[in-house]
CSV table of N, CA and C in Angstrom, one decimal:
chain,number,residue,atom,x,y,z
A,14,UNK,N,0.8,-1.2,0.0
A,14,UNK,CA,0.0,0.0,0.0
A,14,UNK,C,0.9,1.2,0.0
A,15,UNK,N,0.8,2.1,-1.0
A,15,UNK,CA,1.0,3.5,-0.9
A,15,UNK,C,0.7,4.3,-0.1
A,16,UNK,N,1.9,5.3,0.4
A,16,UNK,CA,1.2,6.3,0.9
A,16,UNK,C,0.3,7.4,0.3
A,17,UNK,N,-1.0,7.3,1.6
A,17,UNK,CA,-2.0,8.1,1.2
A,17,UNK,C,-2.4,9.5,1.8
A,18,UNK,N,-2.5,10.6,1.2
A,18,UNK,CA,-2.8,11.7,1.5
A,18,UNK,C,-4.0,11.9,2.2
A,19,UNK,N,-4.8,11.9,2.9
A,19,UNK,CA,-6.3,12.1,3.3
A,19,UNK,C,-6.6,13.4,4.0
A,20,UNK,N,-7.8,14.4,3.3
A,20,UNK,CA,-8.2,15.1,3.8
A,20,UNK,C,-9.6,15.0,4.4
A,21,UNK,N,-10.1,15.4,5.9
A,21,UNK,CA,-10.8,15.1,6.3
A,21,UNK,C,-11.7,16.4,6.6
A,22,UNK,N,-12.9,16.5,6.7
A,22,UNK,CA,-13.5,17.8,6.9
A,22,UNK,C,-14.9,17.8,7.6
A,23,UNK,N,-15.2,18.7,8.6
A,23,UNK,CA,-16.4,18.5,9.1
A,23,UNK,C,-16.9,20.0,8.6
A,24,UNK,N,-18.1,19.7,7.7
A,24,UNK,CA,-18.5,20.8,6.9
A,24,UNK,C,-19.5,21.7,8.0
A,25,UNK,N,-19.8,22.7,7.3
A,25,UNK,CA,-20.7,23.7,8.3
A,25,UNK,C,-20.9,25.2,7.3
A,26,UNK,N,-21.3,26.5,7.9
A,26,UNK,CA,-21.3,27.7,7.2
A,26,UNK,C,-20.3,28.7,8.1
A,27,UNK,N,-20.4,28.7,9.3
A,27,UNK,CA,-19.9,29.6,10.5
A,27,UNK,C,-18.5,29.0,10.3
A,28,UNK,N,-17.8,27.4,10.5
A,28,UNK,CA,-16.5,27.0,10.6
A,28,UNK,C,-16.7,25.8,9.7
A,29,UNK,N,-15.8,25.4,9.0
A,29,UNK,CA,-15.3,24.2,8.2
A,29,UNK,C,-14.1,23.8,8.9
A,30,UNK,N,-14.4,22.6,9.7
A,30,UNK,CA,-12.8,22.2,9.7
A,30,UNK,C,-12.0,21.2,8.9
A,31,UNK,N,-11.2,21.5,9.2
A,31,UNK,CA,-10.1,20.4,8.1
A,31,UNK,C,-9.3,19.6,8.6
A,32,UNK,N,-8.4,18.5,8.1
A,32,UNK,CA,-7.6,17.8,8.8
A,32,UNK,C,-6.9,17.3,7.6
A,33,UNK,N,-5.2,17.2,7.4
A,33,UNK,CA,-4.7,16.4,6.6
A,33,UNK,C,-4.2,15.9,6.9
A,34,UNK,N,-3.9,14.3,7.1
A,34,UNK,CA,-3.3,13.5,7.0
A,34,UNK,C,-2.6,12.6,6.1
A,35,UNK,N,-1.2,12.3,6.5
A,35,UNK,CA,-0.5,11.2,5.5
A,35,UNK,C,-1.1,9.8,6.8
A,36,UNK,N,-1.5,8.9,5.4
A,36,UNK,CA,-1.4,7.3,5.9
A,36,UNK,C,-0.5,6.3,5.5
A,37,UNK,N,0.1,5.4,5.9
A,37,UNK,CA,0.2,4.4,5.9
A,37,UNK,C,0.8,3.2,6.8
A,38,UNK,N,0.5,2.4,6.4
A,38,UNK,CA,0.3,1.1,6.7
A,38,UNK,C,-0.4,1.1,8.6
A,39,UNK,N,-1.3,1.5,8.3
A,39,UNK,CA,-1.8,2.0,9.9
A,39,UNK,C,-1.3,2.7,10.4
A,40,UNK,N,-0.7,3.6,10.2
A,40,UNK,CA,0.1,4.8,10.8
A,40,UNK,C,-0.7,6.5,10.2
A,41,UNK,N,-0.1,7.5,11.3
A,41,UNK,CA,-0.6,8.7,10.3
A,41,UNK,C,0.6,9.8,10.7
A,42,UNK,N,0.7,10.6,10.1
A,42,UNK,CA,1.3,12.1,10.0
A,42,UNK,C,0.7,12.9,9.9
A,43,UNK,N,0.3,13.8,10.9
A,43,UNK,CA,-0.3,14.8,10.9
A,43,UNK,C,0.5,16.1,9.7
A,44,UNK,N,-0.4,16.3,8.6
A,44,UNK,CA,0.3,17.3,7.6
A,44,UNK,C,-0.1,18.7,8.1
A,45,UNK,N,-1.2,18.6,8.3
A,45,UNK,CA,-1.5,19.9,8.6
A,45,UNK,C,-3.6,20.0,9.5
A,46,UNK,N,-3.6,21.1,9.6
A,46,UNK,CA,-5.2,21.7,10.1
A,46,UNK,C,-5.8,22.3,10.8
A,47,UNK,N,-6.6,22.5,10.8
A,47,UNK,CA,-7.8,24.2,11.4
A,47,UNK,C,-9.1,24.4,10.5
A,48,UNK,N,-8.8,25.5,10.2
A,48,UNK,CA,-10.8,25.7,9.8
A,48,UNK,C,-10.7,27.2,9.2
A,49,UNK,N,-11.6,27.0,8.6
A,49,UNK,CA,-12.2,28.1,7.2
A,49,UNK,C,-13.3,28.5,8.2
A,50,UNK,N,-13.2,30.2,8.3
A,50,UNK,CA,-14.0,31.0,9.1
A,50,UNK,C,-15.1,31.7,8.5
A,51,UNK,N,-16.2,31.7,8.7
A,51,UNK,CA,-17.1,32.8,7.7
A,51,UNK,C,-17.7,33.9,9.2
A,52,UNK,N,-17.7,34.9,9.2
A,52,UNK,CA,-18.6,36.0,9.9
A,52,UNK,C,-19.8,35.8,10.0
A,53,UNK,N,-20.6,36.0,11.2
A,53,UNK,CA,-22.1,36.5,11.2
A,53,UNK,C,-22.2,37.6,10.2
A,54,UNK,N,-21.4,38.7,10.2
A,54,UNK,CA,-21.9,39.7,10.1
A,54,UNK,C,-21.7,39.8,7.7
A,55,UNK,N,-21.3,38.6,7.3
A,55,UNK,CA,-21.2,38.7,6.1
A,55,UNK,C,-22.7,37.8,5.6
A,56,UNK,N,-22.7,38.2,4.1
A,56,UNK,CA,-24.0,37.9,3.6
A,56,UNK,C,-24.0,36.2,3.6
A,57,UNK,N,-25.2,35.4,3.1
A,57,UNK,CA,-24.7,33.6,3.2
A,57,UNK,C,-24.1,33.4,1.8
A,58,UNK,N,-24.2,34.2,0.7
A,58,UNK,CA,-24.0,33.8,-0.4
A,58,UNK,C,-22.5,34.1,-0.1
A,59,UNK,N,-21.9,35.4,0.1
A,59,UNK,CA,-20.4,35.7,0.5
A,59,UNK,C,-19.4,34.4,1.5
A,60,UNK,N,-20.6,34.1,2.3
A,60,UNK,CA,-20.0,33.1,3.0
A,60,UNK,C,-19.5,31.7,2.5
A,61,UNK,N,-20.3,31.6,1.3
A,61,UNK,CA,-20.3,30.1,0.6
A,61,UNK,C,-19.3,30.8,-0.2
A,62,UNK,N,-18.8,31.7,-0.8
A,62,UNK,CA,-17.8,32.1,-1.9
A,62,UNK,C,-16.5,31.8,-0.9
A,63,UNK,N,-16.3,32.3,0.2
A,63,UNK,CA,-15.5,32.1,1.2
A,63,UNK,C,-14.8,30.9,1.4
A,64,UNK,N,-15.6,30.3,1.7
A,64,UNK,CA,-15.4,28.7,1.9
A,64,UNK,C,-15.0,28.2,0.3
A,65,UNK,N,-15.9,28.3,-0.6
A,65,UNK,CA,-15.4,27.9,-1.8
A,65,UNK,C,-13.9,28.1,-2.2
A,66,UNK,N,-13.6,29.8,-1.9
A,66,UNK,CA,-12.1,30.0,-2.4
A,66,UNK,C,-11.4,29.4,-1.5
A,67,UNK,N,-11.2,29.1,-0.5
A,67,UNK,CA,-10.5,28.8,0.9
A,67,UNK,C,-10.2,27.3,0.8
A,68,UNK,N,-11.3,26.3,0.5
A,68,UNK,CA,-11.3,25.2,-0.3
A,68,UNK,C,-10.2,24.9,-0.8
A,69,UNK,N,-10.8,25.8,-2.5
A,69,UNK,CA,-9.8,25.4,-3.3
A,69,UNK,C,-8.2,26.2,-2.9
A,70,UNK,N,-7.9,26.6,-2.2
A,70,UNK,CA,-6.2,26.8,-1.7
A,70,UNK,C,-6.2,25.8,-0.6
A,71,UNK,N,-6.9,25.2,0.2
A,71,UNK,CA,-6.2,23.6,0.4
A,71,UNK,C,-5.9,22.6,0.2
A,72,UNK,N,-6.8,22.7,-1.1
A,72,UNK,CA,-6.8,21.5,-1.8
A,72,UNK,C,-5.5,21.7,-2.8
A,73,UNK,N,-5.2,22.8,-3.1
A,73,UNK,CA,-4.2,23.2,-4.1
A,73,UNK,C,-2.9,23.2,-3.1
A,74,UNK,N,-2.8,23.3,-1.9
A,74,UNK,CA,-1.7,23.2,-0.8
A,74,UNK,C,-1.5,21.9,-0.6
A,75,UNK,N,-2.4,21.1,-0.3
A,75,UNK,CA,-2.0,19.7,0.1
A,75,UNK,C,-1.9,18.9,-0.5
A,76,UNK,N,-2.7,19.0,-1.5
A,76,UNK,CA,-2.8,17.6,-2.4
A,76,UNK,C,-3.3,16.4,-2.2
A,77,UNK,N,-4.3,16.4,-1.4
A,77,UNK,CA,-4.9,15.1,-0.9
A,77,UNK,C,-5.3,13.7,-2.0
A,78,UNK,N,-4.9,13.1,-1.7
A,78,UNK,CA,-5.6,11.6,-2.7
A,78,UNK,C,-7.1,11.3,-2.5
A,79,UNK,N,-7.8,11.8,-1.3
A,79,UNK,CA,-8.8,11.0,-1.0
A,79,UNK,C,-9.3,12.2,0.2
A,80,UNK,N,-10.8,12.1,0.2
A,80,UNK,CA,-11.5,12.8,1.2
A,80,UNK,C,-12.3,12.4,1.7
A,81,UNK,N,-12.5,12.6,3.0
A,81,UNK,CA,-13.9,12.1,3.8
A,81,UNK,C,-14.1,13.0,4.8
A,82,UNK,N,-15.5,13.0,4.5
A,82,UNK,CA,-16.4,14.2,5.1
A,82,UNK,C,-17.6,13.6,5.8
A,83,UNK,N,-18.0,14.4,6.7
A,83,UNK,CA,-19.3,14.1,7.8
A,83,UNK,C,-20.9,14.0,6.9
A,84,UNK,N,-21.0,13.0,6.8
A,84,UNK,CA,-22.1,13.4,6.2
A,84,UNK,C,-23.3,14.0,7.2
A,85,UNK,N,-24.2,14.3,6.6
A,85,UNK,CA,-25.3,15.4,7.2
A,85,UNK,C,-26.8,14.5,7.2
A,86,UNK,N,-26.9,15.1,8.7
A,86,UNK,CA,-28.7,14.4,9.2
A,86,UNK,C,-29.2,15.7,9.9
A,87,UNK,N,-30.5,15.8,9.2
A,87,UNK,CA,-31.4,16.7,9.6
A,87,UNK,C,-31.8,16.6,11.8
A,88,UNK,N,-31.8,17.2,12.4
A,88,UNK,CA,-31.9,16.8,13.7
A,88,UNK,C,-34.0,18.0,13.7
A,89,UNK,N,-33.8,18.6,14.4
A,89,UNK,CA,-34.5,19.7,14.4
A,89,UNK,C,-34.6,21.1,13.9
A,90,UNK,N,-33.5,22.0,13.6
A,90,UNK,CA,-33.7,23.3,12.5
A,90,UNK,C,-33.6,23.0,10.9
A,91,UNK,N,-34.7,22.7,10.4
A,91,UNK,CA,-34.5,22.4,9.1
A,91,UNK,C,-33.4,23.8,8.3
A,92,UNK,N,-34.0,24.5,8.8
A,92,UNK,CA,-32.8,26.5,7.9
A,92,UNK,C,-31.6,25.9,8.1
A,93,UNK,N,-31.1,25.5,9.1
A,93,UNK,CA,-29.8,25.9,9.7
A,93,UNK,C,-29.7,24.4,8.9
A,94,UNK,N,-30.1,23.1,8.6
A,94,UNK,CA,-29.7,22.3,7.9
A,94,UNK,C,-29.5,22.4,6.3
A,95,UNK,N,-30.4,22.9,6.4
A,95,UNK,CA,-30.5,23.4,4.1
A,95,UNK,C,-29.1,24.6,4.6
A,96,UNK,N,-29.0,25.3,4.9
A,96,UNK,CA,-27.7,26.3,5.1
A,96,UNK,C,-26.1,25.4,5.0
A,97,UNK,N,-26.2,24.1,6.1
A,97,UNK,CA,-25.7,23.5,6.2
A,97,UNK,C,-25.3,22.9,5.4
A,98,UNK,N,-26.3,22.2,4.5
A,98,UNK,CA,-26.2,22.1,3.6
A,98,UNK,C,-25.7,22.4,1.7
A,99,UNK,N,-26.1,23.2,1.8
A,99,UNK,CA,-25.2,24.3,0.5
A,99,UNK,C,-24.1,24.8,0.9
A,100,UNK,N,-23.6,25.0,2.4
A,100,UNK,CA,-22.3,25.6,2.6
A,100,UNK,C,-21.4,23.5,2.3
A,101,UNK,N,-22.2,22.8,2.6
A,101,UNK,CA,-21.3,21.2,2.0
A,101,UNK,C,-21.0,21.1,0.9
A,102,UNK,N,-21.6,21.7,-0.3
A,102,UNK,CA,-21.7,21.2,-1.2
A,102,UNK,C,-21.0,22.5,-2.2
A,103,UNK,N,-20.6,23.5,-1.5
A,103,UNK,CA,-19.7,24.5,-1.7
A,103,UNK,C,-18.2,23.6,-1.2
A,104,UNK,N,-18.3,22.9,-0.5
A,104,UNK,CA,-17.0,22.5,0.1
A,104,UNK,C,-16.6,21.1,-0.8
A,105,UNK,N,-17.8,19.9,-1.2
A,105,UNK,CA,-17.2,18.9,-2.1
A,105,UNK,C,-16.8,19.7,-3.8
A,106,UNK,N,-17.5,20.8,-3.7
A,106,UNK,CA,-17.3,20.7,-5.3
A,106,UNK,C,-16.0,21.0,-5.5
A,107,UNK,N,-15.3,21.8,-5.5
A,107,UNK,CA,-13.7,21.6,-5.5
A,107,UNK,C,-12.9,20.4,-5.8
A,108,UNK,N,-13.2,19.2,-4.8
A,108,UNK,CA,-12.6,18.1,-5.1
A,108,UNK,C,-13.3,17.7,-5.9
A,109,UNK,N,-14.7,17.7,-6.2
A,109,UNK,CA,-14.8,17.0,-7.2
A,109,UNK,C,-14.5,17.4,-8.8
A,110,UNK,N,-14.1,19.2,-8.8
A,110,UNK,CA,-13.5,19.3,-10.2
A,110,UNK,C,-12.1,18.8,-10.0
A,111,UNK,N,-11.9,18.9,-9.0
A,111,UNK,CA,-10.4,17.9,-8.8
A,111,UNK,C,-9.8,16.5,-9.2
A,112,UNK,N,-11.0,16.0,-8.9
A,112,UNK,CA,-11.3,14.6,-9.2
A,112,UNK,C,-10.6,13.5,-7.7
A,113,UNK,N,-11.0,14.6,-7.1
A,113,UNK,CA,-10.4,13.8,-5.3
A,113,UNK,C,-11.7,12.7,-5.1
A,114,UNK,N,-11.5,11.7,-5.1
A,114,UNK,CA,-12.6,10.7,-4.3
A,114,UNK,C,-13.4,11.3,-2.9
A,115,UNK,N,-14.1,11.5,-2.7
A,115,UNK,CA,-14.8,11.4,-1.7
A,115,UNK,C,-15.9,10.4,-1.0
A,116,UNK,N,-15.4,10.3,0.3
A,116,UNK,CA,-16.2,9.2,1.0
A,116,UNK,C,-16.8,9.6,2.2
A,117,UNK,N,-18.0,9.6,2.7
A,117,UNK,CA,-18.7,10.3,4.1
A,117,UNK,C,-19.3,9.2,4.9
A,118,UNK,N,-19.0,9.5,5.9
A,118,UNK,CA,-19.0,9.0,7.4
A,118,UNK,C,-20.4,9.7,8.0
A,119,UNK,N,-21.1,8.6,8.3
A,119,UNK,CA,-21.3,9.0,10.0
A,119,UNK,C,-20.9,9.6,11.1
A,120,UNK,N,-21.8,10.1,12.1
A,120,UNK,CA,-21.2,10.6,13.8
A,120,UNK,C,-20.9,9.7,14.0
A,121,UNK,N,-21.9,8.3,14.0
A,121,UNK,CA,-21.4,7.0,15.3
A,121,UNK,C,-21.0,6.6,14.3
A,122,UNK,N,-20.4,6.5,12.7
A,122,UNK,CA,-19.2,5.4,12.2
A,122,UNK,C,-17.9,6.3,12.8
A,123,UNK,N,-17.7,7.7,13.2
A,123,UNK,CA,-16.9,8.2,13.6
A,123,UNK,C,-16.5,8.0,14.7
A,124,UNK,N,-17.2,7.7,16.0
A,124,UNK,CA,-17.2,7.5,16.9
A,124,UNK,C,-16.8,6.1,17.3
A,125,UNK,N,-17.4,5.4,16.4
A,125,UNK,CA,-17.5,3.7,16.6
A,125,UNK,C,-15.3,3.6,16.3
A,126,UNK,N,-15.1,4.1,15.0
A,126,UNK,CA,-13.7,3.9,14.8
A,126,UNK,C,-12.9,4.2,15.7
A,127,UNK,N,-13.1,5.6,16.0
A,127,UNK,CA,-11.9,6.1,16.6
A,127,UNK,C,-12.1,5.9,18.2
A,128,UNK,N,-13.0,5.6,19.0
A,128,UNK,CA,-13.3,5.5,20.4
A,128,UNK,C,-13.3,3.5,20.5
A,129,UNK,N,-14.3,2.9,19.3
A,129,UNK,CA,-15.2,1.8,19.6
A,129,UNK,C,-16.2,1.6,20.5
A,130,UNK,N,-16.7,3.0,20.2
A,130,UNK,CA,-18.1,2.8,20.7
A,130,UNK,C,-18.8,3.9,20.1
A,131,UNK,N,-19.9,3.6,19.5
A,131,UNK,CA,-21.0,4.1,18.7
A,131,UNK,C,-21.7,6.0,19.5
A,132,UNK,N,-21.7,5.3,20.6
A,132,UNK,CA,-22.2,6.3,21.7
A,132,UNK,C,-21.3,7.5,22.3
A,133,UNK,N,-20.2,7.4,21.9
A,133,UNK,CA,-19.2,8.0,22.8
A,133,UNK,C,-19.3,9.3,23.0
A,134,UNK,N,-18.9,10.0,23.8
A,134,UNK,CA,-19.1,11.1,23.9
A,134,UNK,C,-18.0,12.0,23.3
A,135,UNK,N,-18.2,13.6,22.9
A,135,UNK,CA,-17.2,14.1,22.0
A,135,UNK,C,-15.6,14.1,22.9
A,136,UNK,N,-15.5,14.9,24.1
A,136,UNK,CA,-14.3,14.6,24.8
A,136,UNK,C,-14.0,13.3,24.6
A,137,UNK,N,-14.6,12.3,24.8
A,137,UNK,CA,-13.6,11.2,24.7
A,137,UNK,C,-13.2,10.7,22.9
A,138,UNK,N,-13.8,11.7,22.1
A,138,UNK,CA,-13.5,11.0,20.4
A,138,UNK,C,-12.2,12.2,20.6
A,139,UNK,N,-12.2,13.5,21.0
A,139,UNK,CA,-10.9,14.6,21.1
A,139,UNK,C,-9.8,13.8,21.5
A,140,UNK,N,-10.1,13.0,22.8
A,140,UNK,CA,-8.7,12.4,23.3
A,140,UNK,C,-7.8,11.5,22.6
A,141,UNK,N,-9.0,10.8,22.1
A,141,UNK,CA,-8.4,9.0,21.7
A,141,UNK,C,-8.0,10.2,20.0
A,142,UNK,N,-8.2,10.9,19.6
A,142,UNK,CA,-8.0,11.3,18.5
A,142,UNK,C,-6.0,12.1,18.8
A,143,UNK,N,-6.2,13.0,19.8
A,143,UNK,CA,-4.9,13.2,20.3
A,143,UNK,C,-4.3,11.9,20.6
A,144,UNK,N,-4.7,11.3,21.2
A,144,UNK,CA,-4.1,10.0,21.5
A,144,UNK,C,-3.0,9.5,20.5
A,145,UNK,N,-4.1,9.2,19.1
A,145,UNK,CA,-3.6,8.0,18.3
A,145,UNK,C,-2.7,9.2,17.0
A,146,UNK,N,-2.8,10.6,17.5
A,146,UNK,CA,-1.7,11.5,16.4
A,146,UNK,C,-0.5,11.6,17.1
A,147,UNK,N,-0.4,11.3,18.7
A,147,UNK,CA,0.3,11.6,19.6
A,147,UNK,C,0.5,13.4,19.1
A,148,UNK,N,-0.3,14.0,19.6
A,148,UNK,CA,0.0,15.5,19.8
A,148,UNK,C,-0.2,16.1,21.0
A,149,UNK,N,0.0,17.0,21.5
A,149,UNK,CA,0.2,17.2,22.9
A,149,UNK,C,-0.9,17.8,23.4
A,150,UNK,N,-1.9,19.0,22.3
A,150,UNK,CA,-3.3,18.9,22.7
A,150,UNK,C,-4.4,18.6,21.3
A,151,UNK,N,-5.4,18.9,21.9
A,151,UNK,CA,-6.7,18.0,21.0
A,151,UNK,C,-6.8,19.7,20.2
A,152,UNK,N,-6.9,19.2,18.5
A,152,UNK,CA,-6.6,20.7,17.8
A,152,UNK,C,-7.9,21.7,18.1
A,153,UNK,N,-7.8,22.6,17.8
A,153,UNK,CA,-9.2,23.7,18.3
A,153,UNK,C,-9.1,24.5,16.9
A,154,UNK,N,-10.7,24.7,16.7
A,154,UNK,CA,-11.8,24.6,17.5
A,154,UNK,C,-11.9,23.1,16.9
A,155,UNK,N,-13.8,23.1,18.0
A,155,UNK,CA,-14.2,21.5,17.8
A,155,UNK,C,-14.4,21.1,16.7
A,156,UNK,N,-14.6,21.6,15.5
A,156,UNK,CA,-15.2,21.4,14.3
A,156,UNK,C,-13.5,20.8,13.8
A,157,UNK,N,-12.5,21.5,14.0
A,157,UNK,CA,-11.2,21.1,13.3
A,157,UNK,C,-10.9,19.8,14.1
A,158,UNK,N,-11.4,19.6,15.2
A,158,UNK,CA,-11.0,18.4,16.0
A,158,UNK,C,-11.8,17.0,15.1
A,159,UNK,N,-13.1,17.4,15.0
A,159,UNK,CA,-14.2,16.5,14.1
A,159,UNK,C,-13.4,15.9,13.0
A,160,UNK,N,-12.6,17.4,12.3
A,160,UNK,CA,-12.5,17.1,10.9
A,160,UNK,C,-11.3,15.8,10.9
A,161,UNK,N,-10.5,16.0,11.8
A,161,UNK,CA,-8.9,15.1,12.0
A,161,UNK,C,-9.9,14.0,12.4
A,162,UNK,N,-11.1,13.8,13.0
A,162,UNK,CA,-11.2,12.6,13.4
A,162,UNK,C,-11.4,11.6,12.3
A,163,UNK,N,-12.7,12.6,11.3
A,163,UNK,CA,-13.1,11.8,10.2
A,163,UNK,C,-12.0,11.3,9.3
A,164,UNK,N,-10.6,12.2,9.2
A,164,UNK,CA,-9.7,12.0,8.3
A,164,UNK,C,-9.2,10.1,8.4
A,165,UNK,N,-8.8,10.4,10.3
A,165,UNK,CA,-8.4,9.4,10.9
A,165,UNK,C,-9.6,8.2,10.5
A,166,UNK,N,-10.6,8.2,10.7
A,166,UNK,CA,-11.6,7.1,9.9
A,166,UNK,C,-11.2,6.5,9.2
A,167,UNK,N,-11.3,7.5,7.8
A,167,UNK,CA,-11.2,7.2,6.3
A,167,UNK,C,-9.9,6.3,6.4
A,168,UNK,N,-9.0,6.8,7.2
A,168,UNK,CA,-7.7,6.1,7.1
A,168,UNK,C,-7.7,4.4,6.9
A,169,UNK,N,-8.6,4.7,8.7
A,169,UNK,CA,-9.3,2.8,8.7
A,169,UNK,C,-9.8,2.5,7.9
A,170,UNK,N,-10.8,3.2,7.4
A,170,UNK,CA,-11.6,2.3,6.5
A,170,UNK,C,-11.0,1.8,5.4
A,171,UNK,N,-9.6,2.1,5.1
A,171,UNK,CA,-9.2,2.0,3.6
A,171,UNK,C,-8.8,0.5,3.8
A,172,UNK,N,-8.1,0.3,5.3
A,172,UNK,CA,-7.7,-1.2,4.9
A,172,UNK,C,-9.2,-2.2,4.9
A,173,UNK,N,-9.9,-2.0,5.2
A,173,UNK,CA,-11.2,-2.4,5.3
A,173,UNK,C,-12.1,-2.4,3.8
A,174,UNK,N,-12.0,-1.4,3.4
A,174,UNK,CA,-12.4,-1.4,1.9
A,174,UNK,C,-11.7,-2.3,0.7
A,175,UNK,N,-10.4,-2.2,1.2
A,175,UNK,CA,-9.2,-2.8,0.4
A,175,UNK,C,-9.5,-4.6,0.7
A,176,UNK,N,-9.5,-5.2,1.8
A,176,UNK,CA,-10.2,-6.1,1.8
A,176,UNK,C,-11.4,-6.8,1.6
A,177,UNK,N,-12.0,-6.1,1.6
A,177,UNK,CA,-13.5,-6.3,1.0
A,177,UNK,C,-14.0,-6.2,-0.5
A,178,UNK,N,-12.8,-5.3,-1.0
A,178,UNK,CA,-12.6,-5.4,-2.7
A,178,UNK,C,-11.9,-6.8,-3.1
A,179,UNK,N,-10.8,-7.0,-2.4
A,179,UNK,CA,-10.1,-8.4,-2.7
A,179,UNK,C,-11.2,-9.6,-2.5
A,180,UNK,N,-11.3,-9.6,-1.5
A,180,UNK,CA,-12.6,-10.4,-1.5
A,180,UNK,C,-13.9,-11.1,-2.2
A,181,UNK,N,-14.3,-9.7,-3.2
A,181,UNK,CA,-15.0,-9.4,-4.0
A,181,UNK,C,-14.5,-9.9,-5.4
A,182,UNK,N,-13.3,-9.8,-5.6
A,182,UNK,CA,-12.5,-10.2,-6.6
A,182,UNK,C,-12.7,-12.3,-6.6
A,183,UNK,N,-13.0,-12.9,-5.4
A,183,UNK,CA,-12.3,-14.0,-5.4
A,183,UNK,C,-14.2,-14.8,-5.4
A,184,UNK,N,-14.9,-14.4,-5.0
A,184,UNK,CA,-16.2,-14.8,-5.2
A,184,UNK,C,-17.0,-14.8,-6.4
């Protein structure tokens, strides 16, 4: 297995965070991460251009092979979801004129990987996430913390997918 680049991102309109990661062979390198900021006080369409250009200069900085992002579930404010929404889809399209793969996670597939347990609470996904980069604190804000988590996921999932494709091949 090659090494893999992985960018991880927990989408939103107010903060995007990000996470890059080098993988391999179950290991990771923290490359870089933080978060794309938008204002209350700017308009929503300025804020989606924001994120858009901001995007595409870390995608054009890092070079990721592969991305995985949070996917999105409606809870209670439908606005603040459709908002949430369009500011996501400001954030994949980049990679996808890029032609970055993208793959989206769950909370509790996030949770389940990086803790092993579906339920976990956020402090304890921050820790085991410092934990397993060995960094000395859990990165801020929470949204950048999310994003390294999901990166870290994707990571796992690849040897998992990789097997399940071979697999696939032999049946």
């Amino acid at each position: 297995m090659a090494l893999l680049r992985i960018l991880g991102i927990d989408p939103g309109y107010a903060i995007v965070g990000y996470g890059v990661l080098d993988y391999l062979a179950n290991r990771f390198e923290v490359v870089g991460f933080g978060a794309i900021t938008t204002g209350a006080d700017m308009t929503f369409t300025k804020r989606l251009e924001v994120i858009y250009n901001d995007m595409c200069q870390i995608l054009d900085l890092y070079k990721p092979d592969e991305m995985g992002i949070e996917k999105l579930f409606f809870n209670t404010n439908q606005k603040t979801g459709i908002d949430v929404a369009q500011a996501r889809g400001v954030t994949l399209l980049p990679a996808i004129q890029r032609g970055i793969p993208i793959y989206e996670y769950t909370p509790l597939q996030v949770k389940s990987s990086i803790v092993g347990y579906g339920r976990a609470e956020k402090k304890q996904v921050q820790e085991m996430t410092k934990s397993i980069l060995r960094l000395k604190e859990v990165p801020k804000p929470d949204d950048t913390a999310d994003a390294v988590a999901i990166a870290i996921t994707h990571g796992y999932s690849i040897t998992t997918r990789k097997l399940t494709e071979n697999l696939g091949d032999r049946i």
